[in-house]
């Protein structure tokens, strides 16, 4: 019998108290925490499945002095608020009806029933909270060992139940997979048009979640070649795939953290209007829409890294430099200085308030940038030169 290795989270006092409150036989750790622990990866979120119904879960937690929130009580989910972070506790369920976007469920009695409604075998592993023994109903342990992302049961049926599983498949494949599952690949390609029926927000969440992974290029390329990417991003061409590959290489060479909007910009044509249309279709935030549109203007040479950072902000400059394949080292630890001249100082020197003041400011600032942000004394000299030249007349 395979067991979950003892780790920091399996021995946390707040989780032990939770187990005591609900009863070890009524509870199993499940999902990402089990999967990632078996892979030796950091664990972020703790999820549990239980045979108890939500009202019983809340009653027991309350009696034990553990705060709980009915975050999804209609679907069986209660969130326990513990000192180590929130823990989602969901009553065993089985699907009664699905339409590709949402499911009607009813409570179940058996762990296998709950496992059967999950998406992939590697996400359907249950761990006993005391013995740490793993319950594996669908071969998830073997798939983990093979680094294979495989649908539970018939792949096409699982996708018809929830169309988003197509994108989840590719995200999990990019994160965990090395061995491809032929049935899953074929099912995703065949049923890709179903993605059109999903909410744009859900599509964007999965797409950005895929792009932020360390190296999603091979997976995104398969999506492109199989016609899956075209359903959600018809603007992407083979040139975009080449740009994404080049960007990821540049990021790795310069030890730059991946940013999904930057990578999305690499996939898209260098056109701000197209970028804005994509952002609107995916319902990205205004900040992401603005950033994507700016990065689409990558055809312009970035120029001096620090001048670029002064004008665009450090984050914006890093994005543009990486997209251009330029070094970002000049910006490591660098803070943008403040231009040490104000319009009032120019007025005090005899220039009438108005457009001429702004023009002189811009002229002096441009020379200040060209000279590498010199100090106050040099700025005053530059102002004297601008005034003596008569450029304000």
Short mmCIF file of C-alpha atoms in Angstrom, two decimals:
data_model
loop_
_atom_site.label_atom_id
_atom_site.label_comp_id
_atom_site.label_asym_id
_atom_site.label_seq_id
_atom_site.Cartn_x
_atom_site.Cartn_y
_atom_site.Cartn_z
CA UNK A 1 0.00 0.00 0.00
CA UNK A 2 1.44 3.35 -1.07
CA UNK A 3 1.50 6.01 1.61
CA UNK A 4 1.79 9.75 1.49
CA UNK A 5 5.19 10.75 2.90
CA UNK A 6 5.11 12.69 6.15
CA UNK A 7 5.66 16.34 5.44
CA UNK A 8 5.20 19.60 7.28
CA UNK A 9 1.59 19.99 6.22
CA UNK A 10 0.50 16.44 7.11
CA UNK A 11 1.63 17.06 10.68
CA UNK A 12 0.28 20.58 11.18
CA UNK A 13 -1.51 20.98 14.49
CA UNK A 14 -4.40 22.92 12.95
CA UNK A 15 -5.04 20.09 10.48
CA UNK A 16 -4.79 17.46 13.20
CA UNK A 17 -7.44 19.40 15.13
CA UNK A 18 -9.60 19.41 12.02
CA UNK A 19 -9.27 15.64 11.68
CA UNK A 20 -10.16 15.17 15.34
CA UNK A 21 -13.26 17.33 14.93
CA UNK A 22 -14.59 15.50 11.87
CA UNK A 23 -13.25 12.00 12.54
CA UNK A 24 -10.40 10.40 10.60
CA UNK A 25 -12.65 7.80 8.99
CA UNK A 26 -14.91 10.54 7.65
CA UNK A 27 -12.13 12.53 6.00
CA UNK A 28 -9.54 12.16 3.23
CA UNK A 29 -7.00 14.60 1.86
CA UNK A 30 -7.50 14.84 -1.88
CA UNK A 31 -6.43 16.65 -5.02
CA UNK A 32 -3.43 18.89 -5.48
CA UNK A 33 -2.00 18.51 -1.99
CA UNK A 34 -1.77 14.74 -2.38
CA UNK A 35 -0.53 14.89 -5.97
CA UNK A 36 2.13 17.52 -5.34
CA UNK A 37 3.38 15.86 -2.17
CA UNK A 38 3.90 12.61 -4.06
CA UNK A 39 5.83 14.55 -6.71
CA UNK A 40 7.94 16.33 -4.11
CA UNK A 41 6.51 19.74 -5.05
CA UNK A 42 5.50 22.57 -2.70
CA UNK A 43 1.91 22.34 -1.49
CA UNK A 44 -0.19 25.49 -1.64
CA UNK A 45 -3.80 24.57 -0.94
CA UNK A 46 -5.25 21.79 1.21
CA UNK A 47 -8.50 20.17 0.12
CA UNK A 48 -10.44 17.43 1.86
CA UNK A 49 -13.33 15.15 0.97
CA UNK A 50 -15.75 13.90 3.59
CA UNK A 51 -18.63 11.50 3.98
CA UNK A 52 -20.34 14.02 6.27
CA UNK A 53 -22.96 16.39 4.91
CA UNK A 54 -22.26 20.14 5.08
CA UNK A 55 -24.53 20.84 8.05
CA UNK A 56 -22.81 18.09 10.04
CA UNK A 57 -19.38 19.41 9.04
CA UNK A 58 -20.28 22.92 10.21
CA UNK A 59 -21.78 21.64 13.46
CA UNK A 60 -18.70 19.61 14.31
CA UNK A 61 -16.30 22.39 13.43
CA UNK A 62 -18.27 24.87 15.50
CA UNK A 63 -18.27 22.48 18.47
CA UNK A 64 -14.49 22.19 18.15
CA UNK A 65 -14.06 25.95 18.05
CA UNK A 66 -12.91 25.97 14.41
CA UNK A 67 -14.29 28.81 12.33
CA UNK A 68 -15.97 27.76 9.11
CA UNK A 69 -17.57 29.50 6.14
CA UNK A 70 -20.27 27.92 3.90
CA UNK A 71 -18.44 28.95 0.71
CA UNK A 72 -20.26 26.50 -1.56
CA UNK A 73 -22.66 24.75 0.73
CA UNK A 74 -25.18 24.10 -2.07
CA UNK A 75 -22.52 21.98 -3.75
CA UNK A 76 -21.27 20.51 -0.51
CA UNK A 77 -18.27 22.74 0.21
CA UNK A 78 -17.44 24.26 3.57
CA UNK A 79 -14.21 26.19 4.18
CA UNK A 80 -12.52 25.71 7.54
CA UNK A 81 -10.47 28.73 8.56
CA UNK A 82 -7.41 27.38 10.34
CA UNK A 83 -4.23 29.02 11.57
CA UNK A 84 -2.32 27.52 8.65
CA UNK A 85 -4.77 28.75 6.03
CA UNK A 86 -8.19 27.84 4.64
CA UNK A 87 -9.10 24.21 4.01
CA UNK A 88 -11.92 23.37 1.61
CA UNK A 89 -13.96 20.40 2.84
CA UNK A 90 -16.39 18.96 0.31
CA UNK A 91 -18.96 16.25 0.83
CA UNK A 92 -18.62 13.25 -1.48
CA UNK A 93 -20.56 13.90 -4.67
CA UNK A 94 -21.59 12.31 -7.92
CA UNK A 95 -22.88 14.01 -11.06
CA UNK A 96 -26.55 13.73 -11.88
CA UNK A 97 -26.58 15.93 -14.99
CA UNK A 98 -24.05 18.05 -16.87
CA UNK A 99 -24.23 20.49 -19.77
CA UNK A 100 -20.57 21.19 -20.42
CA UNK A 101 -20.50 24.31 -18.27
CA UNK A 102 -21.95 23.26 -14.92
CA UNK A 103 -23.03 20.08 -13.21
CA UNK A 104 -25.99 19.06 -11.08
CA UNK A 105 -24.70 16.88 -8.27
CA UNK A 106 -26.01 14.83 -5.41
CA UNK A 107 -24.19 13.63 -2.32
CA UNK A 108 -22.56 10.21 -2.46
CA UNK A 109 -21.54 7.65 0.13
CA UNK A 110 -18.47 6.07 -1.41
CA UNK A 111 -15.01 7.50 -2.04
CA UNK A 112 -14.92 5.89 -5.48
CA UNK A 113 -18.07 7.73 -6.58
CA UNK A 114 -16.41 11.04 -5.74
CA UNK A 115 -13.18 10.04 -7.46
CA UNK A 116 -15.08 9.04 -10.59
CA UNK A 117 -16.42 12.56 -11.17
CA UNK A 118 -12.98 14.20 -11.06
CA UNK A 119 -11.11 15.11 -14.22
CA UNK A 120 -7.74 13.35 -14.22
CA UNK A 121 -6.45 10.25 -12.49
CA UNK A 122 -3.63 12.20 -10.82
CA UNK A 123 -6.22 14.47 -9.18
CA UNK A 124 -8.31 11.59 -7.81
CA UNK A 125 -5.92 10.26 -5.17
CA UNK A 126 -7.22 10.17 -1.59
CA UNK A 127 -4.97 10.06 1.48
CA UNK A 128 -6.12 8.87 4.91
CA UNK A 129 -5.35 11.69 7.36
CA UNK A 130 -3.86 9.40 10.02
CA UNK A 131 -2.36 6.38 8.25
CA UNK A 132 -1.56 8.42 5.10
CA UNK A 133 -2.50 5.40 3.00
CA UNK A 134 -3.40 6.30 -0.59
CA UNK A 135 -6.67 5.21 -2.17
CA UNK A 136 -6.17 5.03 -5.94
CA UNK A 137 -9.26 3.95 -7.86
CA UNK A 138 -8.19 4.78 -11.43
CA UNK A 139 -4.43 4.26 -11.75
CA UNK A 140 -3.36 7.73 -10.74
CA UNK A 141 -0.19 6.54 -9.01
CA UNK A 142 1.06 4.85 -12.18
CA UNK A 143 0.20 7.94 -14.19
CA UNK A 144 2.11 10.12 -11.74
CA UNK A 145 5.14 7.88 -12.09
CA UNK A 146 4.88 8.05 -15.88
CA UNK A 147 4.17 11.80 -15.76
CA UNK A 148 1.03 11.17 -17.78
CA UNK A 149 -2.11 13.32 -17.62
CA UNK A 150 -5.03 10.97 -18.29
CA UNK A 151 -8.77 11.53 -18.09
CA UNK A 152 -10.74 9.29 -15.76
CA UNK A 153 -12.85 6.96 -17.86
CA UNK A 154 -13.81 8.00 -21.38
CA UNK A 155 -12.00 11.24 -22.29
CA UNK A 156 -14.73 12.46 -24.63
CA UNK A 157 -17.42 11.91 -22.06
CA UNK A 158 -15.42 13.79 -19.42
CA UNK A 159 -14.95 16.73 -21.78
CA UNK A 160 -18.65 16.79 -22.68
CA UNK A 161 -19.40 17.03 -18.96
CA UNK A 162 -17.19 20.10 -18.62
CA UNK A 163 -15.71 21.71 -21.72
CA UNK A 164 -13.10 23.57 -19.69
CA UNK A 165 -11.36 20.25 -19.13
CA UNK A 166 -9.79 20.67 -22.57
CA UNK A 167 -7.79 23.64 -21.37
CA UNK A 168 -7.19 22.07 -17.99
CA UNK A 169 -5.75 19.04 -19.76
CA UNK A 170 -3.18 21.18 -21.57
CA UNK A 171 -2.32 23.17 -18.45
CA UNK A 172 -1.75 20.00 -16.44
CA UNK A 173 0.17 18.47 -19.33
CA UNK A 174 2.50 21.47 -19.44
CA UNK A 175 3.00 21.32 -15.69
CA UNK A 176 3.26 17.58 -15.02
CA UNK A 177 3.29 15.66 -18.27
CA UNK A 178 6.05 14.03 -20.26
CA UNK A 179 4.21 10.95 -21.53
CA UNK A 180 1.33 11.88 -23.84
CA UNK A 181 -2.03 10.15 -23.55
CA UNK A 182 -3.22 9.47 -27.10
CA UNK A 183 -6.90 9.27 -26.18
CA UNK A 184 -6.80 12.55 -24.31
CA UNK A 185 -4.96 14.31 -27.14
CA UNK A 186 -7.45 13.11 -29.74
CA UNK A 187 -10.47 13.95 -27.60
CA UNK A 188 -9.28 17.51 -26.95
CA UNK A 189 -8.65 18.14 -30.63
CA UNK A 190 -11.96 16.63 -31.71
CA UNK A 191 -14.08 18.49 -29.17
CA UNK A 192 -12.18 21.80 -29.19
CA UNK A 193 -15.13 23.70 -30.78
CA UNK A 194 -16.99 23.18 -27.51
CA UNK A 195 -14.71 25.80 -25.95
CA UNK A 196 -16.78 28.46 -27.71
CA UNK A 197 -19.60 27.86 -25.25
CA UNK A 198 -17.54 28.67 -22.17
CA UNK A 199 -17.46 31.99 -20.37
CA UNK A 200 -14.57 34.16 -21.50
CA UNK A 201 -13.37 34.60 -17.95
CA UNK A 202 -12.94 30.85 -17.47
CA UNK A 203 -11.06 30.56 -20.75
CA UNK A 204 -8.78 33.46 -19.84
CA UNK A 205 -8.06 32.00 -16.41
CA UNK A 206 -6.93 28.68 -17.87
CA UNK A 207 -5.01 30.26 -20.74
CA UNK A 208 -3.04 32.60 -18.49
CA UNK A 209 -2.52 29.77 -16.02
CA UNK A 210 -0.94 27.76 -18.84
CA UNK A 211 1.24 30.62 -20.12
CA UNK A 212 2.70 31.40 -16.70
CA UNK A 213 4.19 27.91 -16.33
CA UNK A 214 7.98 27.59 -16.66
CA UNK A 215 8.01 26.32 -20.27
CA UNK A 216 4.60 25.86 -21.91
CA UNK A 217 5.84 26.18 -25.50
CA UNK A 218 5.69 22.51 -26.47
CA UNK A 219 2.16 22.22 -25.11
CA UNK A 220 0.94 25.44 -26.73
CA UNK A 221 2.51 24.29 -30.00
CA UNK A 222 0.48 21.08 -29.87
CA UNK A 223 -2.65 23.12 -29.20
CA UNK A 224 -1.78 25.22 -32.26
CA UNK A 225 -1.03 22.27 -34.51
CA UNK A 226 -4.18 20.39 -33.49
CA UNK A 227 -6.46 23.39 -34.01
CA UNK A 228 -7.33 23.83 -30.33
CA UNK A 229 -5.62 27.19 -29.90
CA UNK A 230 -7.40 28.55 -32.96
CA UNK A 231 -10.74 28.25 -31.18
CA UNK A 232 -9.75 30.67 -28.42
CA UNK A 233 -6.95 32.63 -30.12
CA UNK A 234 -7.50 32.65 -33.90
CA UNK A 235 -5.00 35.51 -34.22
CA UNK A 236 -2.02 33.24 -33.49
CA UNK A 237 0.17 32.16 -36.41
CA UNK A 238 3.31 30.06 -36.68
CA UNK A 239 5.28 33.30 -36.30
CA UNK A 240 3.63 33.79 -32.94
CA UNK A 241 4.69 30.32 -31.89
CA UNK A 242 8.27 31.15 -32.90
CA UNK A 243 8.13 34.39 -30.90
CA UNK A 244 6.89 32.54 -27.83
CA UNK A 245 9.75 30.05 -28.09
CA UNK A 246 12.29 32.85 -28.48
CA UNK A 247 10.84 34.76 -25.53
CA UNK A 248 10.98 31.73 -23.24
CA UNK A 249 14.62 31.14 -24.23
CA UNK A 250 15.44 34.76 -23.47
CA UNK A 251 13.65 34.61 -20.12
CA UNK A 252 15.57 31.48 -19.17
CA UNK A 253 18.91 32.94 -20.26
CA UNK A 254 18.30 36.06 -18.18
CA UNK A 255 16.62 34.33 -15.24
CA UNK A 256 13.48 36.42 -15.74
CA UNK A 257 10.23 35.43 -14.09
CA UNK A 258 7.54 34.37 -16.58
CA UNK A 259 4.64 36.75 -17.05
CA UNK A 260 1.52 35.46 -18.86
CA UNK A 261 0.57 38.80 -20.45
CA UNK A 262 4.09 39.16 -21.86
CA UNK A 263 3.88 35.67 -23.34
CA UNK A 264 0.40 36.32 -24.70
CA UNK A 265 1.80 39.43 -26.40
CA UNK A 266 4.51 37.30 -28.00
CA UNK A 267 1.85 35.00 -29.48
CA UNK A 268 -0.13 37.85 -30.99
CA UNK A 269 0.69 39.99 -34.05
CA UNK A 270 2.46 43.28 -33.33
CA UNK A 271 -0.69 45.35 -33.58
CA UNK A 272 -2.20 47.28 -30.68
CA UNK A 273 -5.73 47.12 -32.05
CA UNK A 274 -5.61 43.33 -32.34
CA UNK A 275 -4.24 43.12 -28.82
CA UNK A 276 -7.09 45.27 -27.52
CA UNK A 277 -9.64 43.07 -29.30
CA UNK A 278 -8.15 39.93 -27.77
CA UNK A 279 -8.11 41.52 -24.32
CA UNK A 280 -11.75 42.52 -24.70
CA UNK A 281 -12.74 39.05 -25.90
CA UNK A 282 -11.01 37.41 -22.94
CA UNK A 283 -12.41 40.08 -20.63
CA UNK A 284 -9.01 40.89 -19.20
CA UNK A 285 -8.72 43.66 -16.65
CA UNK A 286 -8.16 47.21 -17.87
CA UNK A 287 -4.60 47.07 -16.62
CA UNK A 288 -3.90 43.87 -18.55
CA UNK A 289 -5.61 45.27 -21.64
CA UNK A 290 -3.43 48.38 -21.56
CA UNK A 291 -0.29 46.33 -20.96
CA UNK A 292 -1.06 43.90 -23.78
CA UNK A 293 -1.69 46.73 -26.23
CA UNK A 294 1.57 48.45 -25.29
CA UNK A 295 3.56 45.25 -25.69
CA UNK A 296 2.06 44.77 -29.13
CA UNK A 297 4.09 47.81 -30.22
CA UNK A 298 7.27 45.79 -29.86
CA UNK A 299 8.44 46.61 -33.41
CA UNK A 300 10.05 49.78 -32.08
CA UNK A 301 13.60 49.32 -30.84
CA UNK A 302 13.67 49.50 -27.02
CA UNK A 303 16.80 51.68 -26.92
CA UNK A 304 18.57 52.41 -23.63
CA UNK A 305 17.14 50.13 -20.94
CA UNK A 306 17.07 52.74 -18.19
CA UNK A 307 15.56 55.44 -20.36
CA UNK A 308 12.92 52.94 -21.38
CA UNK A 309 12.28 52.10 -17.73
CA UNK A 310 11.96 55.79 -16.88
CA UNK A 311 9.28 56.20 -19.54
CA UNK A 312 7.51 52.84 -19.22
CA UNK A 313 8.18 51.79 -15.65
CA UNK A 314 10.61 49.01 -14.79
CA UNK A 315 8.10 46.19 -15.34
CA UNK A 316 7.03 47.56 -18.71
CA UNK A 317 10.63 48.00 -19.77
CA UNK A 318 11.53 44.45 -18.76
CA UNK A 319 8.66 43.14 -20.88
CA UNK A 320 9.69 45.14 -23.95
CA UNK A 321 13.38 44.27 -23.60
CA UNK A 322 12.67 40.56 -23.25
CA UNK A 323 10.35 40.58 -26.24
CA UNK A 324 13.14 42.23 -28.23
CA UNK A 325 15.73 39.77 -26.96
CA UNK A 326 17.64 42.56 -25.22
CA UNK A 327 19.41 42.32 -21.81
CA UNK A 328 17.54 43.38 -18.68
CA UNK A 329 20.61 43.34 -16.42
CA UNK A 330 20.90 47.19 -16.43
CA UNK A 331 17.58 47.29 -14.56
CA UNK A 332 18.55 44.85 -11.77
CA UNK A 333 18.03 46.76 -8.54
CA UNK A 334 17.66 50.04 -10.41
CA UNK A 335 15.13 52.63 -9.27
CA UNK A 336 13.92 55.27 -11.66
CA UNK A 337 15.04 58.79 -10.61
CA UNK A 338 12.75 61.79 -10.53
CA UNK A 339 13.37 64.57 -13.02
CA UNK A 340 14.73 67.41 -10.82
CA UNK A 341 13.05 70.32 -12.57
CA UNK A 342 9.59 71.85 -12.29
CA UNK A 343 7.71 74.28 -14.48
CA UNK A 344 7.59 76.89 -11.73
CA UNK A 345 11.35 77.21 -11.86
CA UNK A 346 11.17 78.05 -15.55
CA UNK A 347 8.45 80.65 -14.93
CA UNK A 348 10.65 82.14 -12.19
CA UNK A 349 13.35 82.58 -14.84
CA UNK A 350 11.09 84.87 -16.87
CA UNK A 351 9.22 82.51 -19.18
CA UNK A 352 5.47 83.15 -19.37
CA UNK A 353 3.35 80.30 -18.07
CA UNK A 354 1.95 78.23 -20.91
CA UNK A 355 2.96 75.80 -23.67
CA UNK A 356 6.48 77.22 -23.88
CA UNK A 357 7.21 76.09 -20.33
CA UNK A 358 6.17 72.56 -21.18
CA UNK A 359 8.31 72.62 -24.32
CA UNK A 360 11.40 73.70 -22.39
CA UNK A 361 10.74 71.08 -19.75
CA UNK A 362 10.59 68.39 -22.43
CA UNK A 363 13.75 69.69 -24.10
CA UNK A 364 15.75 69.68 -20.86
CA UNK A 365 14.35 66.30 -19.85
CA UNK A 366 15.36 64.79 -23.20
CA UNK A 367 18.96 65.95 -22.75
CA UNK A 368 18.91 64.77 -19.13
CA UNK A 369 17.92 61.30 -20.34
CA UNK A 370 20.55 61.32 -23.11
CA UNK A 371 23.25 62.11 -20.53
CA UNK A 372 22.21 59.31 -18.20
CA UNK A 373 20.23 61.14 -15.49
CA UNK A 374 22.86 63.66 -14.25
CA UNK A 375 22.37 65.48 -10.97
CA UNK A 376 20.73 68.78 -10.13
CA UNK A 377 23.72 70.93 -10.98
CA UNK A 378 23.87 69.62 -14.53
CA UNK A 379 20.12 70.03 -14.98
CA UNK A 380 20.46 73.71 -14.08
CA UNK A 381 23.21 74.03 -16.70
CA UNK A 382 20.95 72.38 -19.26
CA UNK A 383 18.17 74.82 -18.38
CA UNK A 384 20.56 77.76 -18.72
CA UNK A 385 21.58 76.51 -22.16
CA UNK A 386 17.96 76.12 -23.23
CA UNK A 387 17.09 79.63 -22.07
CA UNK A 388 20.22 81.22 -23.58
CA UNK A 389 19.56 79.56 -26.92
CA UNK A 390 16.31 81.44 -27.09
CA UNK A 391 14.34 78.24 -27.60
CA UNK A 392 11.58 79.66 -25.45
CA UNK A 393 10.99 82.74 -27.59
#
